[in-house]
CSV table of C-alpha atoms in Angstrom, one decimal:
chain,number,residue,atom,x,y,z
A,1,MET,CA,-67.7,17.9,116.7
A,2,THR,CA,-64.5,16.5,116.1
A,3,THR,CA,-62.2,15.5,118.9
A,4,SER,CA,-59.2,18.0,118.2
A,5,LEU,CA,-58.8,20.6,120.5
A,6,PRO,CA,-60.9,23.8,120.0
A,7,ASN,CA,-59.3,27.1,119.2
A,8,ASP,CA,-59.7,30.3,120.7
A,9,ASP,CA,-62.4,31.6,118.4
A,10,GLN,CA,-64.8,28.7,119.5
A,11,LEU,CA,-64.0,28.8,122.8
A,12,GLY,CA,-64.8,32.9,122.8
A,13,TRP,CA,-68.0,31.6,121.1
A,14,LEU,CA,-68.7,29.1,123.7
A,15,MET,CA,-68.0,31.8,126.6
A,16,ARG,CA,-70.4,34.1,124.7
A,17,ALA,CA,-73.1,31.7,124.7
A,18,ALA,CA,-72.7,30.8,128.2
A,19,GLN,CA,-72.8,34.6,129.1
A,20,SER,CA,-76.2,34.2,127.6
A,21,GLY,CA,-77.2,31.2,130.1
A,22,ASP,CA,-76.6,28.4,127.7
A,23,SER,CA,-75.7,25.9,130.2
A,24,ALA,CA,-74.6,23.2,127.5
A,25,ALA,CA,-72.2,25.7,126.1
A,26,TYR,CA,-71.2,26.4,129.5
A,27,VAL,CA,-70.5,22.4,130.5
A,28,ARG,CA,-68.8,22.1,127.1
A,29,LEU,CA,-66.5,25.2,127.4
A,30,LEU,CA,-65.4,24.0,131.0
A,31,HIS,CA,-64.7,20.7,130.1
A,32,ASP,CA,-62.7,22.0,127.0
A,33,LEU,CA,-60.9,24.5,129.1
A,34,THR,CA,-60.0,21.8,132.0
A,35,PRO,CA,-57.0,19.9,130.7
A,36,ARG,CA,-55.8,23.0,129.3
A,37,ILE,CA,-55.9,24.9,133.0
A,38,ARG,CA,-54.7,21.5,134.2
A,39,ARG,CA,-51.8,21.4,132.0
A,40,VAL,CA,-50.7,24.9,133.1
A,41,ILE,CA,-51.0,24.5,136.7
A,42,ALA,CA,-48.9,21.3,136.7
A,43,ARG,CA,-46.3,23.0,134.8
A,44,GLN,CA,-46.0,26.1,136.9
A,45,ARG,CA,-46.5,24.4,140.2
A,46,GLY,CA,-44.6,21.0,139.3
A,47,PHE,CA,-44.0,20.6,143.2
A,48,VAL,CA,-47.6,19.9,144.3
A,49,GLY,CA,-49.2,16.8,144.3
A,50,THR,CA,-52.3,15.7,142.0
A,51,GLU,CA,-54.9,16.8,144.8
A,52,GLU,CA,-53.3,20.4,145.2
A,53,VAL,CA,-53.2,20.9,141.2
A,54,GLU,CA,-57.2,19.8,141.4
A,55,ASP,CA,-57.9,22.1,143.8
A,56,LEU,CA,-56.2,24.8,142.2
A,57,LEU,CA,-57.7,23.9,139.0
A,58,GLN,CA,-61.3,24.0,140.8
A,59,ASP,CA,-60.4,27.3,142.3
A,60,VAL,CA,-59.7,28.8,139.0
A,61,LEU,CA,-63.1,27.3,137.4
A,62,LEU,CA,-65.1,29.1,140.3
A,63,SER,CA,-63.2,31.9,139.9
A,64,LEU,CA,-63.8,32.0,136.3
A,65,HIS,CA,-67.4,31.4,137.0
A,66,ALA,CA,-67.6,34.6,139.1
A,67,VAL,CA,-66.1,37.0,136.8
A,68,ARG,CA,-67.6,35.7,133.6
A,69,ALA,CA,-69.1,39.2,132.9
A,70,THR,CA,-65.6,40.5,132.3
A,71,TYR,CA,-64.9,38.4,129.2
A,72,ASP,CA,-65.4,41.1,126.3
A,73,PRO,CA,-66.7,38.7,123.5
A,74,SER,CA,-64.6,41.2,120.9
A,75,ARG,CA,-61.2,40.3,122.5
A,76,PRO,CA,-59.1,36.8,122.6
A,77,PHE,CA,-60.5,34.3,125.0
A,78,MET,CA,-57.4,32.4,126.0
A,79,PRO,CA,-55.4,35.5,127.2
A,80,TRP,CA,-58.4,36.2,129.7
A,81,VAL,CA,-58.2,33.0,131.0
A,82,LEU,CA,-54.9,32.5,131.4
A,83,ALA,CA,-54.7,36.1,133.3
A,84,ILE,CA,-57.3,34.5,135.8
A,85,VAL,CA,-55.1,31.2,136.3
A,86,ARG,CA,-52.0,33.2,136.8
A,87,ASN,CA,-53.9,35.1,139.2
A,88,ARG,CA,-55.2,32.5,141.3
A,89,LEU,CA,-52.0,30.6,141.2
A,90,VAL,CA,-50.2,33.7,142.8
A,91,ASP,CA,-53.1,33.5,145.4
A,92,GLY,CA,-52.7,30.1,145.9
A,93,ALA,CA,-49.1,30.1,146.4
A,94,ARG,CA,-49.5,33.3,148.8
A,95,ARG,CA,-52.0,31.4,150.9
A,96,TYR,CA,-49.7,28.2,150.8
A,97,ALA,CA,-46.7,30.3,152.0
A,98,ARG,CA,-49.0,31.6,154.8
A,99,SER,CA,-50.3,28.6,156.1
A,100,ALA,CA,-46.8,26.7,155.6
A,101,GLY,CA,-45.3,29.6,158.2
A,102,ARG,CA,-48.0,28.4,160.7
A,103,GLU,CA,-47.5,24.7,160.5
A,104,VAL,CA,-45.2,22.7,162.4
A,105,HIS,CA,-44.5,19.3,160.5
A,106,ILE,CA,-44.0,16.3,163.0
A,107,ASP,CA,-43.0,13.0,161.2
A,108,ASP,CA,-43.2,10.5,164.0
A,109,ALA,CA,-45.4,11.6,166.6
A,110,ASP,CA,-44.5,9.0,169.6
A,111,VAL,CA,-47.6,8.8,171.7
A,112,THR,CA,-45.7,7.3,174.7
A,113,PHE,CA,-42.4,9.5,174.6
A,114,SER,CA,-40.4,6.4,174.9
A,115,GLU,CA,-37.8,7.5,172.7
A,116,PRO,CA,-34.1,8.3,174.3
A,117,ALA,CA,-34.5,11.8,172.9
A,118,THR,CA,-37.5,12.5,174.6
A,119,ASN,CA,-36.0,11.2,177.9
A,120,PRO,CA,-32.5,13.1,178.2
A,121,ASN,CA,-33.0,12.7,181.9
A,122,GLN,CA,-33.6,8.9,182.2
A,123,GLU,CA,-30.7,6.5,183.0
A,124,GLY,CA,-30.1,3.9,180.7
A,125,PRO,CA,-29.6,0.2,181.9
A,126,GLY,CA,-25.9,0.8,182.7
A,127,ASP,CA,-23.8,-2.1,184.0
A,128,VAL,CA,-26.2,-5.0,185.1
A,129,GLU,CA,-23.2,-6.8,186.5
A,130,ALA,CA,-22.0,-3.8,188.5
A,131,LEU,CA,-25.4,-3.2,189.9
A,132,ARG,CA,-25.9,-6.8,190.8
A,133,ARG,CA,-22.6,-6.9,192.6
A,134,ALA,CA,-23.5,-3.2,194.4
A,135,VAL,CA,-26.8,-4.6,195.5
A,136,GLY,CA,-25.2,-8.0,197.1
A,137,ALA,CA,-23.0,-5.8,198.8
A,138,LEU,CA,-25.5,-3.8,200.9
A,139,PRO,CA,-26.2,-4.4,204.2
A,140,ASP,CA,-29.1,-6.9,204.8
A,141,GLY,CA,-32.1,-4.8,205.9
A,142,GLN,CA,-31.4,-2.3,202.7
A,143,ARG,CA,-30.8,-5.3,200.4
A,144,GLN,CA,-34.1,-6.7,201.3
A,145,ALA,CA,-35.8,-3.5,200.9
A,146,ILE,CA,-34.4,-2.9,197.3
A,147,GLU,CA,-35.2,-6.6,196.5
A,148,LEU,CA,-38.8,-6.3,197.5
A,149,LEU,CA,-39.7,-2.5,196.7
A,150,LYS,CA,-37.5,-2.0,193.6
A,151,LEU,CA,-37.2,-5.5,192.0
A,152,GLN,CA,-40.4,-7.3,193.0
A,153,GLN,CA,-42.2,-3.8,192.7
A,154,LEU,CA,-44.3,-4.7,195.9
A,155,SER,CA,-46.2,-1.9,197.8
A,156,LEU,CA,-44.5,-0.3,201.0
A,157,LYS,CA,-47.4,-2.4,203.2
A,158,GLU,CA,-46.7,-5.8,201.1
A,159,ALA,CA,-43.0,-5.3,201.6
A,160,ALA,CA,-43.2,-4.5,205.3
A,161,ALA,CA,-45.7,-7.7,205.9
A,162,VAL,CA,-43.4,-10.1,203.9
A,163,SER,CA,-40.3,-8.6,205.6
A,164,GLY,CA,-41.7,-8.0,209.2
A,165,SER,CA,-40.8,-4.8,209.4
A,166,THR,CA,-42.3,-1.4,209.6
A,167,VAL,CA,-43.1,1.0,206.5
A,168,GLY,CA,-41.3,3.6,208.3
A,169,ALA,CA,-38.1,1.4,208.7
A,170,LEU,CA,-38.5,0.4,205.2
A,171,LYS,CA,-38.6,3.5,203.5
A,172,VAL,CA,-35.4,4.7,205.7
A,173,ALA,CA,-33.6,1.6,204.6
A,174,THR,CA,-34.7,2.0,200.6
A,175,HIS,CA,-33.2,5.6,200.9
A,176,ARG,CA,-29.9,4.6,202.3
A,177,ALA,CA,-29.8,1.5,200.0
A,178,MET,CA,-30.3,4.1,197.1
A,179,VAL,CA,-27.6,6.3,198.3
A,180,ALA,CA,-25.1,3.7,198.9
A,181,LEU,CA,-26.1,2.0,195.1
A,182,ARG,CA,-25.2,5.5,193.5
A,183,LYS,CA,-21.9,6.0,195.2
A,184,ALA,CA,-21.2,2.6,194.5
A,185,LEU,CA,-22.0,3.0,190.7
A,186,GLY,CA,-20.5,6.3,190.6
A,187,THR,CA,-24.0,8.2,189.6
A,188,LYS,CA,-25.3,11.5,190.6
A,189,GLU,CA,-28.5,12.1,192.0
A,190,THR,CA,-31.2,13.3,190.0
B,1,MET,CA,-64.9,17.4,145.7
B,2,ASN,CA,-64.9,16.0,142.1
B,3,THR,CA,-64.4,18.6,139.4
B,4,ASP,CA,-66.9,17.1,137.1
B,5,ARG,CA,-69.1,17.8,139.7
B,6,LEU,CA,-68.1,21.1,140.1
B,7,ILE,CA,-68.4,22.0,136.6
B,8,GLU,CA,-72.3,20.3,136.6
B,9,HIS,CA,-73.0,22.6,139.8
B,10,LEU,CA,-71.5,25.7,137.9
B,11,ALA,CA,-73.7,24.9,135.0
B,12,ASP,CA,-76.5,24.7,137.0
B,13,ARG,CA,-76.0,27.7,138.9
B,14,LEU,CA,-75.4,29.7,135.4
B,15,SER,CA,-77.3,32.7,134.6
B,16,PRO,CA,-77.3,35.1,131.8
B,17,VAL,CA,-74.6,38.0,132.5
B,18,GLN,CA,-74.4,41.0,130.8
B,19,PRO,CA,-70.7,41.4,129.6
B,20,LEU,CA,-69.3,44.8,131.0
B,21,ARG,CA,-68.5,47.6,128.8
B,22,THR,CA,-64.7,48.5,128.1
B,23,PRO,CA,-62.9,49.8,130.4
B,24,GLY,CA,-62.7,53.1,128.8
B,25,PHE,CA,-66.5,53.5,128.7
B,26,ARG,CA,-66.9,52.8,132.4
B,27,ALA,CA,-64.5,55.0,133.1
B,28,LEU,CA,-66.2,57.7,131.0
B,29,VAL,CA,-69.6,56.9,133.2
B,30,TRP,CA,-68.0,57.2,136.2
B,31,LEU,CA,-65.8,60.6,135.2
B,32,GLY,CA,-69.4,62.0,133.7
B,33,GLY,CA,-70.7,61.4,137.3
B,34,ALA,CA,-67.9,62.6,139.3
B,35,SER,CA,-67.8,66.1,137.0
B,36,ALA,CA,-71.4,66.4,137.7
B,37,PHE,CA,-71.0,66.0,141.4
B,38,LEU,CA,-67.7,68.0,142.0
B,39,GLY,CA,-68.8,70.6,139.4
B,40,ILE,CA,-72.2,71.1,141.5
B,41,LEU,CA,-70.2,70.8,144.8
B,42,ALA,CA,-67.2,73.0,143.7
B,43,LEU,CA,-70.0,76.1,142.1
B,44,SER,CA,-71.8,75.8,145.2
B,45,MET,CA,-69.1,76.9,147.4
B,46,THR,CA,-67.1,79.3,145.0
B,47,SER,CA,-67.8,82.7,144.7
B,48,ALA,CA,-67.0,85.4,142.3
B,49,ALA,CA,-64.0,86.6,144.3
B,50,ASP,CA,-62.9,83.4,144.4
B,51,VAL,CA,-62.9,83.1,140.4
B,52,ALA,CA,-61.1,86.5,140.7
B,53,ILE,CA,-58.5,85.2,142.7
B,54,ASN,CA,-57.5,82.1,141.5
B,55,GLY,CA,-57.4,83.8,138.0
B,56,THR,CA,-57.0,82.1,134.6
B,57,GLY,CA,-53.6,82.0,134.3
B,58,ILE,CA,-51.0,79.1,133.5
B,59,ALA,CA,-50.0,79.0,137.4
B,60,PHE,CA,-53.5,78.0,138.3
B,61,VAL,CA,-55.1,76.5,135.3
B,62,GLY,CA,-51.9,74.4,134.1
B,63,PRO,CA,-51.9,72.3,137.6
B,64,GLN,CA,-55.6,71.9,137.5
B,65,LEU,CA,-55.7,70.4,133.9
B,66,VAL,CA,-52.4,68.1,134.6
B,67,ALA,CA,-54.7,67.0,137.9
B,68,VAL,CA,-57.6,66.3,135.4
B,69,LEU,CA,-55.3,64.4,133.2
B,70,THR,CA,-54.2,62.2,136.4
B,71,GLY,CA,-57.7,61.5,137.6
B,72,ILE,CA,-58.6,60.5,134.2
B,73,LEU,CA,-55.7,58.3,133.5
B,74,ALA,CA,-56.0,56.8,136.9
B,75,ALA,CA,-59.8,56.1,136.7
B,76,TRP,CA,-59.4,54.4,133.4
B,77,ALA,CA,-56.5,52.4,134.9
B,78,ALA,CA,-58.1,51.1,137.6
B,79,PHE,CA,-61.2,49.9,135.6
B,80,ARG,CA,-58.6,48.0,133.1
B,81,SER,CA,-57.0,46.6,136.1
B,82,VAL,CA,-60.5,44.5,137.2
B,83,ILE,CA,-60.5,42.9,133.4
B,84,PRO,CA,-58.2,39.9,132.9
B,85,GLY,CA,-56.1,39.9,129.9
B,86,TYR,CA,-55.1,43.6,129.8
B,87,SER,CA,-51.6,44.7,130.0
B,88,ARG,CA,-50.5,46.2,133.6
B,89,MET,CA,-48.7,48.8,131.6
B,90,ALA,CA,-51.6,51.2,131.9
B,91,PHE,CA,-50.8,51.5,135.5
B,92,ILE,CA,-47.8,53.1,134.5
B,93,TRP,CA,-49.5,56.3,132.8
B,94,PRO,CA,-51.4,57.8,135.9
B,95,LEU,CA,-48.2,57.9,137.7
B,96,VAL,CA,-46.4,59.6,135.1
B,97,ALA,CA,-49.4,62.1,135.5
B,98,GLY,CA,-49.4,62.2,138.8
B,99,VAL,CA,-45.7,63.1,139.2
B,100,GLY,CA,-46.4,65.8,136.1
B,101,TRP,CA,-48.6,67.3,138.5
B,102,ILE,CA,-46.5,67.4,141.4
B,103,GLY,CA,-44.4,69.0,138.9
B,104,THR,CA,-46.3,71.8,137.8
B,105,LEU,CA,-47.0,72.5,141.6
B,106,ALA,CA,-43.2,72.5,142.6
B,107,ILE,CA,-42.4,75.4,140.1
B,108,GLY,CA,-44.4,77.8,142.6
B,109,VAL,CA,-42.4,76.3,145.8
B,110,PRO,CA,-39.3,78.3,145.9
B,111,GLN,CA,-41.4,81.7,145.7
B,112,ALA,CA,-43.7,80.5,148.5
B,113,GLN,CA,-43.9,82.0,151.9
B,114,THR,CA,-43.1,79.1,154.7
B,115,GLY,CA,-45.6,81.4,157.1
B,116,ALA,CA,-48.2,80.7,154.3
B,117,ILE,CA,-47.7,77.2,153.8
B,118,LEU,CA,-47.9,76.2,157.3
B,119,ALA,CA,-50.9,77.7,158.1
B,120,PRO,CA,-53.0,74.9,159.1
B,121,HIS,CA,-56.4,76.8,160.1
B,122,ARG,CA,-56.6,77.9,156.2
B,123,GLU,CA,-56.2,74.7,154.7
B,124,TRP,CA,-58.1,71.9,156.7
B,125,MET,CA,-61.0,73.0,154.8
B,126,CYS,CA,-59.2,71.8,151.6
B,127,VAL,CA,-58.6,68.4,153.2
B,128,ALA,CA,-62.2,68.1,154.4
B,129,VAL,CA,-63.7,69.1,150.5
B,130,ILE,CA,-61.2,66.5,149.2
B,131,VAL,CA,-61.8,63.6,151.9
B,132,LEU,CA,-65.6,64.4,152.3
B,133,SER,CA,-66.6,64.8,148.1
B,134,GLY,CA,-64.0,62.2,147.5
B,135,GLY,CA,-66.3,59.5,149.7
B,136,PRO,CA,-69.1,59.3,147.4
B,137,LEU,CA,-67.0,59.1,144.5
B,138,MET,CA,-65.0,56.5,145.9
B,139,ALA,CA,-68.1,54.6,146.9
B,140,ALA,CA,-69.6,54.7,143.2
B,141,MET,CA,-66.1,53.5,141.7
B,142,TRP,CA,-66.0,50.5,144.3
B,143,LEU,CA,-69.5,49.4,143.3
B,144,MET,CA,-68.3,49.6,139.9
B,145,LEU,CA,-65.1,47.7,140.3
B,146,ARG,CA,-66.5,45.1,142.5
B,147,ARG,CA,-68.0,43.7,138.9
B,148,GLY,CA,-64.7,43.2,137.9
B,149,ALA,CA,-62.0,40.5,138.5
B,150,PRO,CA,-60.0,41.7,141.7
B,151,LEU,CA,-56.8,40.8,139.8
B,152,HIS,CA,-54.5,43.5,141.5
B,153,PRO,CA,-56.7,44.6,144.4
B,154,SER,CA,-53.9,47.0,146.2
B,155,VAL,CA,-53.4,48.5,143.2
B,156,THR,CA,-56.9,49.0,141.9
B,157,ALA,CA,-57.7,50.6,145.0
B,158,ALA,CA,-54.8,52.7,145.0
B,159,LEU,CA,-55.6,54.0,141.4
B,160,ALA,CA,-59.3,54.3,142.1
B,161,ALA,CA,-58.1,56.7,145.5
B,162,LEU,CA,-55.7,58.4,143.0
B,163,ALA,CA,-58.5,59.3,140.6
B,164,VAL,CA,-60.9,60.5,143.5
B,165,GLY,CA,-58.1,62.5,145.2
B,166,ALA,CA,-57.2,64.4,141.8
B,167,LEU,CA,-60.5,65.2,140.7
B,168,ALA,CA,-61.7,66.2,144.2
B,169,ASN,CA,-58.3,68.4,144.3
B,170,VAL,CA,-59.6,70.3,141.4
B,171,ALA,CA,-62.8,71.0,143.2
B,172,ALA,CA,-61.1,72.3,146.3
B,173,CYS,CA,-58.7,74.6,144.3
B,174,VAL,CA,-61.7,76.1,142.6
B,175,SER,CA,-63.8,76.6,145.6
B,176,HIS,CA,-61.0,77.6,147.6
B,177,PRO,CA,-57.9,79.8,146.4
B,178,HIS,CA,-54.3,79.4,147.7
B,179,ALA,CA,-51.8,81.9,148.2
B,180,ASP,CA,-49.8,79.9,145.7
B,181,ASN,CA,-49.1,76.4,144.4
B,182,ALA,CA,-46.8,75.1,147.4
B,183,ILE,CA,-49.7,75.1,149.4
B,184,THR,CA,-51.7,72.8,147.1
B,185,LEU,CA,-48.5,70.6,146.9
B,186,LEU,CA,-48.3,70.0,150.5
B,187,TRP,CA,-51.9,70.1,151.8
B,188,HIS,CA,-53.4,68.5,149.0
B,189,GLY,CA,-50.9,66.1,147.8
B,190,ALA,CA,-50.2,65.3,151.4
B,191,THR,CA,-54.3,64.5,151.8
B,192,ILE,CA,-54.0,62.5,148.3
B,193,ALA,CA,-50.8,60.4,149.4
B,194,VAL,CA,-52.7,59.3,152.7
B,195,LEU,CA,-56.1,58.4,150.7
B,196,VAL,CA,-54.0,56.5,147.9
B,197,GLY,CA,-52.1,54.6,151.0
B,198,VAL,CA,-55.1,53.7,153.2
B,199,ALA,CA,-56.7,52.6,149.6
B,200,ALA,CA,-53.7,50.3,148.9
B,201,VAL,CA,-53.5,48.9,152.4
B,202,THR,CA,-57.6,48.4,152.7
B,203,GLY,CA,-58.1,47.2,149.2
B,204,ARG,CA,-56.9,43.9,149.6
B,205,LEU,CA,-60.1,43.3,152.0
B,206,ALA,CA,-62.3,45.6,149.8
B,207,LEU,CA,-61.8,43.6,146.7
B,208,THR,CA,-61.6,40.0,146.8
B,209,TRP,CA,-62.8,36.9,145.1
B,210,ASP,CA,-66.2,35.9,146.3
B,211,VAL,CA,-66.0,32.4,145.4
B,212,ARG,CA,-66.7,30.7,148.5
B,213,ALA,CA,-70.5,30.8,148.2
B,214,LEU,CA,-70.1,29.1,145.1
B,215,ARG,CA,-68.3,26.3,146.6
B,216,ALA,CA,-70.2,25.8,149.8
B,217,PRO,CA,-73.0,24.1,148.3
B,218,VAL,CA,-70.8,21.3,146.5
B,219,THR,CA,-68.4,20.8,149.7
B,220,GLY,CA,-71.5,21.0,152.0
B,221,ALA,CA,-73.6,17.8,150.1
B,222,GLN,CA,-69.9,15.7,150.1
């Protein structure tokens, strides 16, 4: 056998042999057809990747196998193949359009949702110096409550033990301190 | 899945197949069976009085001949539509014949009596003949079409329904005389139009590429 691509008659002869059950002829036929079909798919579906081209190629080979009885040995072979290729490409495009319509592409799925766009209600750090001045201007009890609970992040029980106050008094002091700070910094309650 | 592996897999599963006969031959086989079935059905339902009422004039015979032609062309086009590589121009001819059939019937419409046209109790029998006799014919054609390639499933199914409807319509006309062609046009035409529409919608579900079973063992082995 020469290395040149077989012509339509030779391919038709291989298909006739395959219809008779000749596996070797069938393998030869499919190997000869594969690069041609791959080229057609790549040309007509230039926007898809190599993997998708292989998927479409395999779909065509499976379809060709399923309807191999429809090849009439008295007719040209390649028009028969190309009609199947065209049909499977159209079906593939239809499937792609249907699945694409149901899919939502997410480029950057942030698991912790820390990006500013996902936290529209969260306040930024703001003016740190103004905050420090506002905290310093609070009455002693409120300032201590803020320092222990918000800055040192102690629990209410721990803060009560450290300050010698009660949990209830700390809650009240914290609440008042927060109101005073918001007023001083000109922020709205959320 | 590797394409070379798929080719080996397909070669391993290769079994000899008999190439399908030409669409014309397959259409003839189906038409032969359909004619025999409808012929027997029509004869069993037709009396000498029915034949006498129908007559042999062009007003009765003309539309029947065009309906038969529509059925033949639709069957031929349906069988062609499942063979890759044929031109789709063949789809047009049954439509042309169908329009011609409507035209031959429409000639009688201006003279028709409205009351007779809209007398449903008289014409349900025709609808029943077309639908019930069309069932086995459609099933037979579907079995034959399934051996082909579902390149245009909706068109194929619609053509099959048109072939069945056109021929069953002739059986209904022969076995059940009508006052005029307008009745045939309205009742038979509407019935056939519904059958064609239903077939076009369901054709995509009935005629599909059956390749999943071929692929499964290969992907499953990965």
